[in-house]
């Protein structure tokens, strides 16, 4: 039985296990095997591990201080399989980045300032650069806060998360195909798509192409997930993220639908009026509807609405200050694109919340480099 120290932190609407890079390396065990065993990934219930049996709770980040000038922290994000002995390393997670920022402040990985502390991070999966700014009154790392985000009523430490120059973070181009709109072949025929790379690669479709209007509940939207899963693979090939014969990724690109604003009720029954948001969105997380929206998807949408001709730009209510209010199943989530100097793409800011839940010694059943 292998012992591994870890910390569980809620970042936004995800739970993420954070591990120190040196502690992971010291086990001498292949990191995929280590995470698969720790999470009990082989079981769809993850009953014998620390996973939560959902895409938003089967996540990990491996963190270390960075030697790169202008960077404090490097972290690798892992999406651990659920009933699937596979770890996805191809993407980033903004909610886990929120958790990493709080972890870094508490573990002395950055100098703490007397008012607010900004953690400068690089996601090694994608090369994405982010900042997480946390209140540190009197130079102390906070354990509690009053910040709330749509998707949970739990309170947390406020974290202002910034995605710096997010365009082309994976493929090198904001529009990997060079087109604002492409046509992909889905199970029911051709479908228009906007393939965007900002924050994360994303394939965006209009809701009406699936007989939807963007206000659907999670259960109603689930009917479109099988078709979107097929289209995710088509989009990956079109964006150069995969080649024929490669294993199918269930995490990249992000896929979802967009539509013009209309009244709807959130998962908790709150009525959202048409004028309270700018773009309706429903996203897929692995094999299921996302209960809110992944932050990297929000960044992709905030970028897409600034590009003439994309499906998101067609449907979104335009604002003068770069603010985009996204109508998600959990409620309205706001992203703001802030102009950046030197020709870089706009920094996208999102207000998040994080809370440390547990520090624990995991007892991991790894045998000869493989899960026992």
mmCIF file of C-alpha atoms in Angstrom:
data_model
loop_
_atom_site.group_PDB
_atom_site.id
_atom_site.type_symbol
_atom_site.label_atom_id
_atom_site.label_comp_id
_atom_site.label_asym_id
_atom_site.label_seq_id
_atom_site.Cartn_x
_atom_site.Cartn_y
_atom_site.Cartn_z
ATOM 1 C CA UNK A 1 0.000 0.000 0.000
ATOM 2 C CA UNK A 2 1.450 3.338 -1.081
ATOM 3 C CA UNK A 3 1.004 6.537 0.953
ATOM 4 C CA UNK A 4 0.560 9.905 -0.759
ATOM 5 C CA UNK A 5 -0.201 13.300 0.754
ATOM 6 C CA UNK A 6 -2.883 15.297 -1.022
ATOM 7 C CA UNK A 7 -5.278 18.169 -0.519
ATOM 8 C CA UNK A 8 -8.851 18.377 -1.749
ATOM 9 C CA UNK A 9 -9.949 21.868 -2.745
ATOM 10 C CA UNK A 10 -13.201 22.997 -4.293
ATOM 11 C CA UNK A 11 -12.505 25.404 -7.098
ATOM 12 C CA UNK A 12 -15.679 26.985 -8.454
ATOM 13 C CA UNK A 13 -18.004 24.097 -9.276
ATOM 14 C CA UNK A 14 -15.340 21.372 -9.344
ATOM 15 C CA UNK A 15 -13.467 19.416 -6.705
ATOM 16 C CA UNK A 16 -9.787 18.875 -7.383
ATOM 17 C CA UNK A 17 -7.193 16.783 -5.587
ATOM 18 C CA UNK A 18 -3.895 18.681 -5.471
ATOM 19 C CA UNK A 19 -0.599 16.807 -5.191
ATOM 20 C CA UNK A 20 2.953 18.093 -4.862
ATOM 21 C CA UNK A 21 5.090 17.138 -7.859
ATOM 22 C CA UNK A 22 8.000 15.977 -5.696
ATOM 23 C CA UNK A 23 5.718 13.774 -3.594
ATOM 24 C CA UNK A 24 4.322 12.131 -6.717
ATOM 25 C CA UNK A 25 7.789 11.614 -8.213
ATOM 26 C CA UNK A 26 9.064 10.154 -4.934
ATOM 27 C CA UNK A 27 6.582 7.275 -5.171
ATOM 28 C CA UNK A 28 8.472 5.899 -8.168
ATOM 29 C CA UNK A 29 5.128 4.883 -9.662
ATOM 30 C CA UNK A 30 3.867 5.846 -13.102
ATOM 31 C CA UNK A 31 1.623 8.863 -12.530
ATOM 32 C CA UNK A 32 -1.256 7.451 -14.587
ATOM 33 C CA UNK A 33 -1.215 4.221 -12.587
ATOM 34 C CA UNK A 34 -1.047 6.215 -9.364
ATOM 35 C CA UNK A 35 -4.082 8.358 -10.177
ATOM 36 C CA UNK A 36 -6.114 5.477 -11.593
ATOM 37 C CA UNK A 37 -5.609 3.556 -8.352
ATOM 38 C CA UNK A 38 -6.151 6.536 -6.050
ATOM 39 C CA UNK A 39 -9.436 7.439 -7.756
ATOM 40 C CA UNK A 40 -10.554 3.821 -8.360
ATOM 41 C CA UNK A 41 -11.123 4.854 -11.964
ATOM 42 C CA UNK A 42 -12.015 1.339 -13.115
ATOM 43 C CA UNK A 43 -15.277 1.483 -11.144
ATOM 44 C CA UNK A 44 -17.997 3.786 -12.546
ATOM 45 C CA UNK A 45 -18.870 4.601 -8.912
ATOM 46 C CA UNK A 46 -15.211 5.138 -7.897
ATOM 47 C CA UNK A 47 -16.373 3.552 -4.647
ATOM 48 C CA UNK A 48 -12.903 2.452 -3.491
ATOM 49 C CA UNK A 49 -11.102 5.714 -4.217
ATOM 50 C CA UNK A 50 -11.130 9.465 -3.773
ATOM 51 C CA UNK A 51 -12.994 10.246 -6.995
ATOM 52 C CA UNK A 52 -16.531 11.582 -6.890
ATOM 53 C CA UNK A 53 -17.881 9.581 -9.868
ATOM 54 C CA UNK A 54 -18.623 12.676 -11.952
ATOM 55 C CA UNK A 55 -16.557 14.626 -14.446
ATOM 56 C CA UNK A 56 -16.455 17.659 -12.129
ATOM 57 C CA UNK A 57 -15.181 15.633 -9.160
ATOM 58 C CA UNK A 58 -12.730 13.259 -10.859
ATOM 59 C CA UNK A 59 -9.916 15.766 -11.284
ATOM 60 C CA UNK A 60 -6.360 16.214 -10.063
ATOM 61 C CA UNK A 61 -3.549 18.733 -10.373
ATOM 62 C CA UNK A 62 0.146 18.121 -9.795
ATOM 63 C CA UNK A 63 1.874 21.302 -8.682
ATOM 64 C CA UNK A 64 5.428 22.585 -8.400
ATOM 65 C CA UNK A 65 7.222 25.906 -8.120
ATOM 66 C CA UNK A 66 8.489 27.239 -11.442
ATOM 67 C CA UNK A 67 12.003 28.357 -12.304
ATOM 68 C CA UNK A 68 10.718 30.347 -15.292
ATOM 69 C CA UNK A 69 10.949 34.135 -14.878
ATOM 70 C CA UNK A 70 7.534 35.695 -14.408
ATOM 71 C CA UNK A 71 5.934 32.385 -13.421
ATOM 72 C CA UNK A 72 5.335 31.191 -9.857
ATOM 73 C CA UNK A 73 3.657 27.827 -10.339
ATOM 74 C CA UNK A 74 3.519 25.062 -12.925
ATOM 75 C CA UNK A 75 0.697 22.562 -12.729
ATOM 76 C CA UNK A 76 -0.394 19.550 -14.727
ATOM 77 C CA UNK A 77 -4.130 18.922 -14.893
ATOM 78 C CA UNK A 78 -5.491 15.366 -14.973
ATOM 79 C CA UNK A 79 -9.041 14.366 -15.882
ATOM 80 C CA UNK A 80 -9.303 10.898 -14.375
ATOM 81 C CA UNK A 81 -11.550 8.322 -16.023
ATOM 82 C CA UNK A 82 -14.812 7.113 -14.512
ATOM 83 C CA UNK A 83 -15.342 3.453 -15.289
ATOM 84 C CA UNK A 84 -12.452 3.954 -17.693
ATOM 85 C CA UNK A 85 -8.814 3.255 -16.824
ATOM 86 C CA UNK A 86 -7.476 6.273 -18.623
ATOM 87 C CA UNK A 87 -6.170 9.689 -17.573
ATOM 88 C CA UNK A 88 -6.684 12.603 -19.969
ATOM 89 C CA UNK A 89 -3.768 15.089 -20.019
ATOM 90 C CA UNK A 90 -4.722 17.068 -23.124
ATOM 91 C CA UNK A 91 -6.671 19.922 -21.541
ATOM 92 C CA UNK A 92 -6.707 22.554 -18.824
ATOM 93 C CA UNK A 93 -9.301 23.238 -16.121
ATOM 94 C CA UNK A 94 -10.015 26.747 -14.885
ATOM 95 C CA UNK A 95 -11.794 25.545 -11.765
ATOM 96 C CA UNK A 96 -8.757 23.473 -10.803
ATOM 97 C CA UNK A 97 -6.530 26.475 -11.556
ATOM 98 C CA UNK A 98 -8.642 28.367 -9.023
ATOM 99 C CA UNK A 99 -7.887 25.610 -6.508
ATOM 100 C CA UNK A 100 -4.181 25.624 -7.409
ATOM 101 C CA UNK A 101 -3.978 29.359 -6.690
ATOM 102 C CA UNK A 102 -5.392 28.900 -3.183
ATOM 103 C CA UNK A 103 -3.161 25.860 -2.575
ATOM 104 C CA UNK A 104 -0.079 27.835 -3.616
ATOM 105 C CA UNK A 105 -0.804 30.647 -1.172
ATOM 106 C CA UNK A 106 -1.323 28.218 1.705
ATOM 107 C CA UNK A 107 1.773 26.151 0.962
ATOM 108 C CA UNK A 108 4.218 29.041 0.704
ATOM 109 C CA UNK A 109 4.837 28.607 -3.006
ATOM 110 C CA UNK A 110 4.456 32.360 -3.552
ATOM 111 C CA UNK A 111 5.334 35.354 -1.352
ATOM 112 C CA UNK A 112 2.183 36.614 0.364
ATOM 113 C CA UNK A 113 1.464 40.334 0.021
ATOM 114 C CA UNK A 114 -0.284 42.424 2.661
ATOM 115 C CA UNK A 115 -3.485 43.086 0.692
ATOM 116 C CA UNK A 116 -3.914 40.761 -2.283
ATOM 117 C CA UNK A 117 -1.602 38.103 -3.666
ATOM 118 C CA UNK A 118 -1.442 37.169 -7.340
ATOM 119 C CA UNK A 119 -0.290 33.680 -8.276
ATOM 120 C CA UNK A 120 1.195 33.475 -11.782
ATOM 121 C CA UNK A 121 0.596 30.006 -13.215
ATOM 122 C CA UNK A 122 1.393 27.942 -16.283
ATOM 123 C CA UNK A 123 -0.652 24.901 -17.201
ATOM 124 C CA UNK A 124 1.926 22.472 -18.577
ATOM 125 C CA UNK A 125 -0.701 20.485 -20.507
ATOM 126 C CA UNK A 126 -1.483 23.363 -22.845
ATOM 127 C CA UNK A 127 1.053 26.092 -22.098
ATOM 128 C CA UNK A 128 -1.789 28.359 -20.951
ATOM 129 C CA UNK A 129 -0.806 31.217 -18.648
ATOM 130 C CA UNK A 130 -3.153 32.238 -15.879
ATOM 131 C CA UNK A 131 -3.249 34.432 -12.815
ATOM 132 C CA UNK A 132 -5.202 33.878 -9.630
ATOM 133 C CA UNK A 133 -5.595 36.893 -7.345
ATOM 134 C CA UNK A 134 -6.610 36.168 -3.755
ATOM 135 C CA UNK A 135 -7.255 38.529 -0.828
ATOM 136 C CA UNK A 136 -4.518 38.122 1.789
ATOM 137 C CA UNK A 137 -5.326 40.775 4.405
ATOM 138 C CA UNK A 138 -2.447 41.408 6.761
ATOM 139 C CA UNK A 139 -0.304 38.976 4.808
ATOM 140 C CA UNK A 140 -2.302 35.920 5.872
ATOM 141 C CA UNK A 141 -3.606 33.103 3.686
ATOM 142 C CA UNK A 142 -7.407 32.937 4.006
ATOM 143 C CA UNK A 143 -9.305 29.790 4.974
ATOM 144 C CA UNK A 144 -12.762 31.278 4.557
ATOM 145 C CA UNK A 145 -14.550 33.747 2.337
ATOM 146 C CA UNK A 146 -17.982 34.965 1.300
ATOM 147 C CA UNK A 147 -17.722 34.448 -2.456
ATOM 148 C CA UNK A 148 -20.381 32.370 -4.230
ATOM 149 C CA UNK A 149 -20.515 31.186 -7.843
ATOM 150 C CA UNK A 150 -23.486 29.835 -9.833
ATOM 151 C CA UNK A 151 -23.767 26.083 -9.460
ATOM 152 C CA UNK A 152 -23.258 25.918 -5.702
ATOM 153 C CA UNK A 153 -24.496 27.863 -2.697
ATOM 154 C CA UNK A 154 -21.297 27.098 -0.772
ATOM 155 C CA UNK A 155 -19.137 30.020 0.325
ATOM 156 C CA UNK A 156 -15.469 30.268 -0.558
ATOM 157 C CA UNK A 157 -12.404 32.472 -0.794
ATOM 158 C CA UNK A 158 -12.800 34.881 -3.735
ATOM 159 C CA UNK A 159 -10.354 34.249 -6.573
ATOM 160 C CA UNK A 160 -10.105 36.517 -9.606
ATOM 161 C CA UNK A 161 -8.928 34.167 -12.332
ATOM 162 C CA UNK A 162 -7.308 35.600 -15.442
ATOM 163 C CA UNK A 163 -6.517 33.767 -18.682
ATOM 164 C CA UNK A 164 -3.671 35.659 -20.347
ATOM 165 C CA UNK A 165 -3.433 35.787 -24.146
ATOM 166 C CA UNK A 166 -5.645 32.679 -24.406
ATOM 167 C CA UNK A 167 -6.096 32.625 -28.186
ATOM 168 C CA UNK A 168 -4.464 29.677 -29.930
ATOM 169 C CA UNK A 169 -3.286 28.170 -26.656
ATOM 170 C CA UNK A 170 -3.314 24.611 -28.038
ATOM 171 C CA UNK A 171 -3.201 24.814 -31.832
ATOM 172 C CA UNK A 172 -1.471 28.178 -32.245
ATOM 173 C CA UNK A 173 -4.487 29.718 -33.995
ATOM 174 C CA UNK A 174 -7.728 31.191 -32.704
ATOM 175 C CA UNK A 175 -9.547 29.616 -35.653
ATOM 176 C CA UNK A 176 -7.579 26.417 -36.342
ATOM 177 C CA UNK A 177 -9.312 25.821 -39.682
ATOM 178 C CA UNK A 178 -9.101 29.472 -40.708
ATOM 179 C CA UNK A 179 -12.894 29.725 -40.893
ATOM 180 C CA UNK A 180 -15.455 31.324 -38.586
ATOM 181 C CA UNK A 181 -17.874 28.545 -39.519
ATOM 182 C CA UNK A 182 -17.157 25.014 -40.744
ATOM 183 C CA UNK A 183 -19.476 22.179 -41.677
ATOM 184 C CA UNK A 184 -19.039 18.853 -39.899
ATOM 185 C CA UNK A 185 -20.840 15.594 -40.535
ATOM 186 C CA UNK A 186 -22.839 14.414 -37.554
ATOM 187 C CA UNK A 187 -24.941 11.275 -37.135
ATOM 188 C CA UNK A 188 -27.930 13.075 -38.671
ATOM 189 C CA UNK A 189 -26.098 14.888 -41.455
ATOM 190 C CA UNK A 190 -24.096 18.111 -41.906
ATOM 191 C CA UNK A 191 -23.995 20.627 -39.048
ATOM 192 C CA UNK A 192 -22.470 24.108 -38.907
ATOM 193 C CA UNK A 193 -19.779 24.573 -36.266
ATOM 194 C CA UNK A 194 -17.449 27.289 -35.040
ATOM 195 C CA UNK A 195 -14.126 25.715 -34.096
ATOM 196 C CA UNK A 196 -12.303 28.027 -31.703
ATOM 197 C CA UNK A 197 -9.084 27.669 -29.717
ATOM 198 C CA UNK A 198 -8.946 30.069 -26.767
ATOM 199 C CA UNK A 199 -8.526 28.837 -23.219
ATOM 200 C CA UNK A 200 -9.195 25.407 -24.675
ATOM 201 C CA UNK A 201 -10.174 24.115 -28.097
ATOM 202 C CA UNK A 202 -13.960 24.241 -28.411
ATOM 203 C CA UNK A 203 -16.508 23.178 -31.000
ATOM 204 C CA UNK A 204 -19.638 25.320 -30.803
ATOM 205 C CA UNK A 205 -22.926 24.499 -32.520
ATOM 206 C CA UNK A 206 -26.230 26.315 -32.729
ATOM 207 C CA UNK A 207 -28.907 24.825 -30.498
ATOM 208 C CA UNK A 208 -31.480 24.877 -33.284
ATOM 209 C CA UNK A 209 -29.407 22.365 -35.269
ATOM 210 C CA UNK A 210 -30.456 19.797 -32.656
ATOM 211 C CA UNK A 211 -34.040 20.981 -32.296
ATOM 212 C CA UNK A 212 -33.168 22.892 -29.110
ATOM 213 C CA UNK A 213 -33.298 26.548 -28.054
ATOM 214 C CA UNK A 214 -30.502 26.720 -25.460
ATOM 215 C CA UNK A 215 -32.787 26.946 -22.425
ATOM 216 C CA UNK A 216 -32.978 23.195 -21.843
ATOM 217 C CA UNK A 217 -32.633 21.509 -18.474
ATOM 218 C CA UNK A 218 -29.763 19.083 -17.987
ATOM 219 C CA UNK A 219 -32.097 16.149 -18.632
ATOM 220 C CA UNK A 220 -33.444 17.715 -21.824
ATOM 221 C CA UNK A 221 -29.983 18.624 -23.092
ATOM 222 C CA UNK A 222 -28.767 15.071 -22.435
ATOM 223 C CA UNK A 223 -30.648 13.938 -25.539
ATOM 224 C CA UNK A 224 -28.143 15.851 -27.697
ATOM 225 C CA UNK A 225 -25.019 14.475 -25.985
ATOM 226 C CA UNK A 226 -24.618 11.352 -28.194
ATOM 227 C CA UNK A 227 -24.629 13.474 -31.365
ATOM 228 C CA UNK A 228 -22.255 16.012 -29.816
ATOM 229 C CA UNK A 229 -19.926 13.190 -28.784
ATOM 230 C CA UNK A 230 -19.681 12.091 -32.416
ATOM 231 C CA UNK A 231 -19.158 15.690 -33.509
ATOM 232 C CA UNK A 232 -16.402 16.151 -30.910
ATOM 233 C CA UNK A 233 -14.347 13.556 -32.759
ATOM 234 C CA UNK A 234 -15.081 15.197 -36.130
ATOM 235 C CA UNK A 235 -14.031 18.551 -34.673
ATOM 236 C CA UNK A 236 -10.818 17.104 -33.210
ATOM 237 C CA UNK A 237 -9.818 15.867 -36.657
ATOM 238 C CA UNK A 238 -10.729 19.163 -38.344
ATOM 239 C CA UNK A 239 -8.784 21.202 -35.765
ATOM 240 C CA UNK A 240 -5.670 19.047 -36.045
ATOM 241 C CA UNK A 241 -6.031 17.828 -32.464
ATOM 242 C CA UNK A 242 -6.133 14.197 -33.563
ATOM 243 C CA UNK A 243 -5.490 12.013 -36.573
ATOM 244 C CA UNK A 244 -7.457 9.076 -37.907
ATOM 245 C CA UNK A 245 -6.599 6.024 -35.835
ATOM 246 C CA UNK A 246 -5.682 8.011 -32.715
ATOM 247 C CA UNK A 247 -7.466 7.134 -29.462
ATOM 248 C CA UNK A 248 -10.694 9.092 -29.033
ATOM 249 C CA UNK A 249 -10.462 11.916 -26.490
ATOM 250 C CA UNK A 250 -13.522 12.564 -24.353
ATOM 251 C CA UNK A 251 -12.173 15.873 -23.048
ATOM 252 C CA UNK A 252 -10.886 17.766 -26.099
ATOM 253 C CA UNK A 253 -12.260 19.719 -27.788
ATOM 254 C CA UNK A 254 -14.966 21.066 -25.521
ATOM 255 C CA UNK A 255 -18.355 20.802 -27.232
ATOM 256 C CA UNK A 256 -21.625 22.600 -26.687
ATOM 257 C CA UNK A 257 -24.516 24.572 -28.109
ATOM 258 C CA UNK A 258 -25.267 28.293 -28.179
ATOM 259 C CA UNK A 259 -28.447 30.285 -28.743
ATOM 260 C CA UNK A 260 -29.935 33.732 -28.368
ATOM 261 C CA UNK A 261 -31.164 34.652 -24.883
ATOM 262 C CA UNK A 262 -34.626 33.520 -23.806
ATOM 263 C CA UNK A 263 -36.239 33.105 -20.366
ATOM 264 C CA UNK A 264 -35.365 29.873 -18.548
ATOM 265 C CA UNK A 265 -35.160 28.316 -15.108
ATOM 266 C CA UNK A 266 -31.918 27.186 -13.528
ATOM 267 C CA UNK A 267 -31.376 23.743 -12.060
ATOM 268 C CA UNK A 268 -32.500 25.175 -8.703
ATOM 269 C CA UNK A 269 -35.654 26.696 -10.179
ATOM 270 C CA UNK A 270 -34.593 30.347 -10.358
ATOM 271 C CA UNK A 271 -36.186 32.209 -13.263
ATOM 272 C CA UNK A 272 -33.631 33.959 -15.484
ATOM 273 C CA UNK A 273 -35.100 36.694 -17.668
ATOM 274 C CA UNK A 274 -34.056 37.182 -21.270
ATOM 275 C CA UNK A 275 -32.356 40.505 -20.526
ATOM 276 C CA UNK A 276 -30.269 39.100 -17.654
ATOM 277 C CA UNK A 277 -27.739 37.427 -19.925
ATOM 278 C CA UNK A 278 -26.182 37.718 -23.374
ATOM 279 C CA UNK A 279 -25.780 34.175 -24.723
ATOM 280 C CA UNK A 280 -27.420 30.859 -23.896
ATOM 281 C CA UNK A 281 -24.998 27.957 -23.625
ATOM 282 C CA UNK A 282 -25.139 24.277 -22.752
ATOM 283 C CA UNK A 283 -21.829 22.388 -22.682
ATOM 284 C CA UNK A 284 -20.854 18.723 -22.492
ATOM 285 C CA UNK A 285 -18.413 17.476 -19.848
ATOM 286 C CA UNK A 286 -16.907 14.147 -20.895
ATOM 287 C CA UNK A 287 -20.069 12.053 -21.521
ATOM 288 C CA UNK A 288 -22.710 14.170 -19.793
ATOM 289 C CA UNK A 289 -24.181 17.677 -19.706
ATOM 290 C CA UNK A 290 -22.006 20.071 -17.731
ATOM 291 C CA UNK A 291 -23.968 21.297 -14.680
ATOM 292 C CA UNK A 292 -22.689 24.846 -15.307
ATOM 293 C CA UNK A 293 -19.808 25.561 -17.701
ATOM 294 C CA UNK A 294 -16.100 24.833 -17.630
ATOM 295 C CA UNK A 295 -14.066 28.013 -17.345
ATOM 296 C CA UNK A 296 -11.923 27.195 -20.360
ATOM 297 C CA UNK A 297 -15.165 26.878 -22.335
ATOM 298 C CA UNK A 298 -16.245 30.277 -21.012
ATOM 299 C CA UNK A 299 -12.954 31.727 -22.262
ATOM 300 C CA UNK A 300 -13.514 30.169 -25.687
ATOM 301 C CA UNK A 301 -16.987 31.705 -25.836
ATOM 302 C CA UNK A 302 -15.783 35.123 -24.654
ATOM 303 C CA UNK A 303 -13.257 35.035 -27.481
ATOM 304 C CA UNK A 304 -15.644 33.626 -30.089
ATOM 305 C CA UNK A 305 -18.179 36.430 -29.634
ATOM 306 C CA UNK A 306 -15.491 38.942 -30.651
ATOM 307 C CA UNK A 307 -14.878 37.180 -33.984
ATOM 308 C CA UNK A 308 -17.153 38.236 -36.818
ATOM 309 C CA UNK A 309 -19.205 35.439 -38.313
ATOM 310 C CA UNK A 310 -18.883 32.799 -35.599
ATOM 311 C CA UNK A 311 -22.071 31.160 -34.392
ATOM 312 C CA UNK A 312 -21.511 32.631 -30.928
ATOM 313 C CA UNK A 313 -21.067 36.118 -32.376
ATOM 314 C CA UNK A 314 -24.260 35.743 -34.410
ATOM 315 C CA UNK A 315 -26.341 34.798 -31.378
ATOM 316 C CA UNK A 316 -24.811 36.894 -28.585
ATOM 317 C CA UNK A 317 -26.034 40.256 -27.391
ATOM 318 C CA UNK A 318 -23.050 42.533 -27.928
ATOM 319 C CA UNK A 319 -21.701 44.705 -25.092
ATOM 320 C CA UNK A 320 -19.373 47.689 -25.183
ATOM 321 C CA UNK A 321 -17.012 46.710 -22.351
ATOM 322 C CA UNK A 322 -16.147 43.140 -23.343
ATOM 323 C CA UNK A 323 -18.430 41.615 -20.706
ATOM 324 C CA UNK A 324 -20.258 38.427 -21.664
ATOM 325 C CA UNK A 325 -23.005 37.024 -19.443
ATOM 326 C CA UNK A 326 -23.488 33.328 -20.135
ATOM 327 C CA UNK A 327 -26.810 31.672 -19.362
ATOM 328 C CA UNK A 328 -25.910 28.191 -18.068
ATOM 329 C CA UNK A 329 -28.018 25.525 -16.324
ATOM 330 C CA UNK A 330 -26.611 26.714 -12.980
ATOM 331 C CA UNK A 331 -27.234 30.405 -13.606
ATOM 332 C CA UNK A 332 -25.482 33.375 -15.172
ATOM 333 C CA UNK A 333 -21.679 33.323 -15.299
ATOM 334 C CA UNK A 334 -19.860 36.481 -16.371
ATOM 335 C CA UNK A 335 -16.601 36.645 -18.295
ATOM 336 C CA UNK A 336 -14.860 39.863 -19.242
ATOM 337 C CA UNK A 337 -12.366 40.277 -22.070
ATOM 338 C CA UNK A 338 -9.824 42.984 -21.199
ATOM 339 C CA UNK A 339 -7.629 44.394 -24.000
ATOM 340 C CA UNK A 340 -3.989 43.369 -23.713
ATOM 341 C CA UNK A 341 -0.890 45.244 -24.925
ATOM 342 C CA UNK A 342 1.562 44.235 -27.644
ATOM 343 C CA UNK A 343 -0.983 42.588 -29.900
ATOM 344 C CA UNK A 344 -1.814 39.769 -27.492
ATOM 345 C CA UNK A 345 -5.365 38.469 -27.382
ATOM 346 C CA UNK A 346 -7.557 39.928 -24.616
ATOM 347 C CA UNK A 347 -7.133 38.635 -21.078
ATOM 348 C CA UNK A 348 -10.343 36.955 -19.941
ATOM 349 C CA UNK A 349 -11.298 37.496 -16.293
ATOM 350 C CA UNK A 350 -13.721 35.404 -14.231
ATOM 351 C CA UNK A 351 -14.715 35.727 -10.584
ATOM 352 C CA UNK A 352 -14.485 32.376 -8.803
ATOM 353 C CA UNK A 353 -14.453 30.943 -5.289
ATOM 354 C CA UNK A 354 -12.367 28.225 -3.655
ATOM 355 C CA UNK A 355 -12.370 26.348 -0.359
ATOM 356 C CA UNK A 356 -9.934 23.899 1.164
ATOM 357 C CA UNK A 357 -11.909 20.795 2.116
ATOM 358 C CA UNK A 358 -9.325 18.302 3.363
ATOM 359 C CA UNK A 359 -5.654 17.515 3.796
ATOM 360 C CA UNK A 360 -5.135 13.776 3.780
ATOM 361 C CA UNK A 361 -2.741 10.876 3.476
ATOM 362 C CA UNK A 362 -4.088 8.679 0.694
ATOM 363 C CA UNK A 363 -3.555 4.927 0.961
ATOM 364 C CA UNK A 364 -3.196 3.901 -2.664
ATOM 365 C CA UNK A 365 -3.385 0.222 -3.700
ATOM 366 C CA UNK A 366 -0.680 0.253 -6.374
ATOM 367 C CA UNK A 367 1.068 -3.023 -7.180
ATOM 368 C CA UNK A 368 4.135 -3.179 -9.462
ATOM 369 C CA UNK A 369 3.322 0.132 -11.100
ATOM 370 C CA UNK A 370 -0.302 -0.766 -11.796
ATOM 371 C CA UNK A 371 -3.518 -0.413 -9.788
ATOM 372 C CA UNK A 372 -3.966 -3.462 -7.563
#
